[in-house]
JSON list of C-alpha atoms in Angstrom, two decimals:
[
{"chain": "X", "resi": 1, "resn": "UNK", "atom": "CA", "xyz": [0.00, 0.00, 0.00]},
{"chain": "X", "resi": 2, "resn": "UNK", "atom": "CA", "xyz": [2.96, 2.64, 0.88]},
{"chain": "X", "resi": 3, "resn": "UNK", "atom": "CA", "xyz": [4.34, 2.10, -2.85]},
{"chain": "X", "resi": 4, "resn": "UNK", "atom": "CA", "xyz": [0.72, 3.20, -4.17]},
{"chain": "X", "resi": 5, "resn": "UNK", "atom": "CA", "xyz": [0.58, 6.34, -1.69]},
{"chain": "X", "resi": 6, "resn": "UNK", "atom": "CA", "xyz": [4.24, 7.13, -2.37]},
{"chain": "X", "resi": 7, "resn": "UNK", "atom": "CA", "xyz": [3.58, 6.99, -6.22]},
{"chain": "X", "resi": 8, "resn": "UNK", "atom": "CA", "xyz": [0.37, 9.04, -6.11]},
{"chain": "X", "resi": 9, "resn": "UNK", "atom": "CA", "xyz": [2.22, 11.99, -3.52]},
{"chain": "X", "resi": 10, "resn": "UNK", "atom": "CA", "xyz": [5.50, 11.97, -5.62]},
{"chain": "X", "resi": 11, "resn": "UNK", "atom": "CA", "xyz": [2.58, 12.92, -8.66]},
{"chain": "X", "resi": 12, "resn": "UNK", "atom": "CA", "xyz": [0.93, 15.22, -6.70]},
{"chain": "X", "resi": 13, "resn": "UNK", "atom": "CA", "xyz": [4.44, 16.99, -5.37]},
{"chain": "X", "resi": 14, "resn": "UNK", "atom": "CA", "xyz": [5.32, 16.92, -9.55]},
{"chain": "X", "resi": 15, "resn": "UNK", "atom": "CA", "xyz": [1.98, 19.19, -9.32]},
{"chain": "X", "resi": 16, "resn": "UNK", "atom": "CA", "xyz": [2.10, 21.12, -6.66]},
{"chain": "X", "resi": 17, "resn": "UNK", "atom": "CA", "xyz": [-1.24, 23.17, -5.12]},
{"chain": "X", "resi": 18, "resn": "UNK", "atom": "CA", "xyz": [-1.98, 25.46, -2.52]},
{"chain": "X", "resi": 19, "resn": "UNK", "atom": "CA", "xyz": [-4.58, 22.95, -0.64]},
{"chain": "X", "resi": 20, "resn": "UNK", "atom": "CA", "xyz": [-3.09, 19.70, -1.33]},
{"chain": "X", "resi": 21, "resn": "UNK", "atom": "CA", "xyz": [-0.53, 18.40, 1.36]},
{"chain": "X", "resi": 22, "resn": "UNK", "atom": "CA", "xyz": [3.66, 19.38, 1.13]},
{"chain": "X", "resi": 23, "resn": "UNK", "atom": "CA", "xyz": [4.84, 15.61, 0.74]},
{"chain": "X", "resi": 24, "resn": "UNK", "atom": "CA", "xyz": [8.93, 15.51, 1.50]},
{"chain": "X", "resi": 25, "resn": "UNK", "atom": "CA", "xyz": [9.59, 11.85, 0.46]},
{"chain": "X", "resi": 26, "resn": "UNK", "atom": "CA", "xyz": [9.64, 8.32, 1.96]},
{"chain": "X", "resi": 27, "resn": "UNK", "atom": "CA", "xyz": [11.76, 6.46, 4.11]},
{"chain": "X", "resi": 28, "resn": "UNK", "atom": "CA", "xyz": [13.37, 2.89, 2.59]},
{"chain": "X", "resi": 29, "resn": "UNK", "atom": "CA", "xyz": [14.52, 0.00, 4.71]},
{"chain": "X", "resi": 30, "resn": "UNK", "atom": "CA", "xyz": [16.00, -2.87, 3.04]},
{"chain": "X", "resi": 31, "resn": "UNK", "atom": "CA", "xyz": [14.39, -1.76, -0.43]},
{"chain": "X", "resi": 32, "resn": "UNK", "atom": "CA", "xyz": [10.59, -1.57, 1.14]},
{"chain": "X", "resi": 33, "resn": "UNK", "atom": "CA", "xyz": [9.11, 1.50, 1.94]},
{"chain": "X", "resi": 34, "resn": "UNK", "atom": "CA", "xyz": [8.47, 2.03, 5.81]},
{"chain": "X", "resi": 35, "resn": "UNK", "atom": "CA", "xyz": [6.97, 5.65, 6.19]},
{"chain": "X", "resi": 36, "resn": "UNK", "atom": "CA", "xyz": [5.89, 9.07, 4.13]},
{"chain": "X", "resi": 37, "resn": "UNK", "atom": "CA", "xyz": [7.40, 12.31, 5.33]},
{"chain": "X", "resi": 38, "resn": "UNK", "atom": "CA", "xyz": [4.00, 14.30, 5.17]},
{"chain": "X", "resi": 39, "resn": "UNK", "atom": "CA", "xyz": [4.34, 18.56, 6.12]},
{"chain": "X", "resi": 40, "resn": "UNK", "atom": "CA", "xyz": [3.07, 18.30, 10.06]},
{"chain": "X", "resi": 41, "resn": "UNK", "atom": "CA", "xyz": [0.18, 20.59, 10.13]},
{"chain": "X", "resi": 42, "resn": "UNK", "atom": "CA", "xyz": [-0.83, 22.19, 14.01]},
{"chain": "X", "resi": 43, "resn": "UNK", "atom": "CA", "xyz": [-4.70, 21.09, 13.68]},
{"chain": "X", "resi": 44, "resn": "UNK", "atom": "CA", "xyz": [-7.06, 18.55, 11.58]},
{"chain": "X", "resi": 45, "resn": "UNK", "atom": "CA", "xyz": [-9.75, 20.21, 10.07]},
{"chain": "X", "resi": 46, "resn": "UNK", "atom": "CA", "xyz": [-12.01, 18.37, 12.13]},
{"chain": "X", "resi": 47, "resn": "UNK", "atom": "CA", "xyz": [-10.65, 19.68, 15.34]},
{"chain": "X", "resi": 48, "resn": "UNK", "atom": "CA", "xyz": [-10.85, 23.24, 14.32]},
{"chain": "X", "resi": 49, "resn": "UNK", "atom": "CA", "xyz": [-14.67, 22.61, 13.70]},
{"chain": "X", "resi": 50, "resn": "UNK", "atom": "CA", "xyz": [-15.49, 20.99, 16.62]},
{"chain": "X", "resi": 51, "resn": "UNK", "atom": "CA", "xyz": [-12.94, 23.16, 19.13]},
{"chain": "X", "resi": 52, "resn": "UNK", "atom": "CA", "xyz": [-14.68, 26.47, 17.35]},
{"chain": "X", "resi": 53, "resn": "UNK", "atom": "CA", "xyz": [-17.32, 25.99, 14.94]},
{"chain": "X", "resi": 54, "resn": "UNK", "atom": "CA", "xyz": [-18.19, 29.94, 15.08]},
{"chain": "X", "resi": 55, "resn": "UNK", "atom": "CA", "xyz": [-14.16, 30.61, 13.18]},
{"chain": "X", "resi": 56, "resn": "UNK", "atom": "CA", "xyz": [-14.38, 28.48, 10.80]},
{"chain": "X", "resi": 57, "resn": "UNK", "atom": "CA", "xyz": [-15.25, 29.62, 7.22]},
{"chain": "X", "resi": 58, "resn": "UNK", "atom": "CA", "xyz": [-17.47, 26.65, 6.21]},
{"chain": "X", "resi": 59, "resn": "UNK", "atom": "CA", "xyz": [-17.64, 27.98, 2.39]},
{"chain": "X", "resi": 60, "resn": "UNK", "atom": "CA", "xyz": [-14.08, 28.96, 2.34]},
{"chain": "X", "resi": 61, "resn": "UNK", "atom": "CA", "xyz": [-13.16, 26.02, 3.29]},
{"chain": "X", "resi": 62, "resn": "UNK", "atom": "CA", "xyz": [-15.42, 24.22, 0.50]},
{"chain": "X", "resi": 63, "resn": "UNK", "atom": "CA", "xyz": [-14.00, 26.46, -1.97]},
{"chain": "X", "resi": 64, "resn": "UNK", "atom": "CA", "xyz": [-10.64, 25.36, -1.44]},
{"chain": "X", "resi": 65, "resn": "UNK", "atom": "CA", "xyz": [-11.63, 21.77, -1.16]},
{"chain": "X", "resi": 66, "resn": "UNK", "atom": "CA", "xyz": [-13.68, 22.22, -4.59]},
{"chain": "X", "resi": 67, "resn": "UNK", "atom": "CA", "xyz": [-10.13, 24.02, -6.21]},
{"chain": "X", "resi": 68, "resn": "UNK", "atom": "CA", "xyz": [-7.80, 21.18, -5.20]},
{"chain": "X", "resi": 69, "resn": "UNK", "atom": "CA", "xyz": [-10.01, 18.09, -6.42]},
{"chain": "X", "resi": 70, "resn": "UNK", "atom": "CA", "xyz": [-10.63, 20.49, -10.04]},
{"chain": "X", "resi": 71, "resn": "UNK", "atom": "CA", "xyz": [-7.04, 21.22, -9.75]},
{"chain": "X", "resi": 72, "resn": "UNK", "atom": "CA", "xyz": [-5.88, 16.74, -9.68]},
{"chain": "X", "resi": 73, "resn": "UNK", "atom": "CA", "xyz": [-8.65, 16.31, -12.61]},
{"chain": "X", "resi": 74, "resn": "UNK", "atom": "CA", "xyz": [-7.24, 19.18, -14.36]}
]
């Protein structure tokens, strides 16, 4: 499964977006991928809605959601 992720991020790092997560590369042991150095981000979306739903910008948010996905099909 990491070989699949790993090809699809090293694509989507090729194509790089605002809204799409900074991927750094993989780490190899023995020729077999064992991890994905993903950019660490302070929150998950989900915790900033449930923490404070009042400061989050639901349609922002949607909007940049709706610009990445028509950004990969692109």
């Amino acid at each position: 499964i990491l070989l699949e992720e790993a090809k699809i991020l090293e694509f989507l790092e090729q194509h790089r977006y605002l809204n799409i997560i900074r991927y750094y590369g993989c780490t190899v042991n023995r020729g077999c991928i064992t991890g994905l150095a993903l950019k660490r981000h302070e929150v998950i979306l989900q915790y900033c809605y449930e923490d404070v739903p009042h400061n989050l910008n639901i349609a922002a948010c949607m909007a940049g959601i709706r610009a990445s996905v028509r950004h990969l099909y692109s």
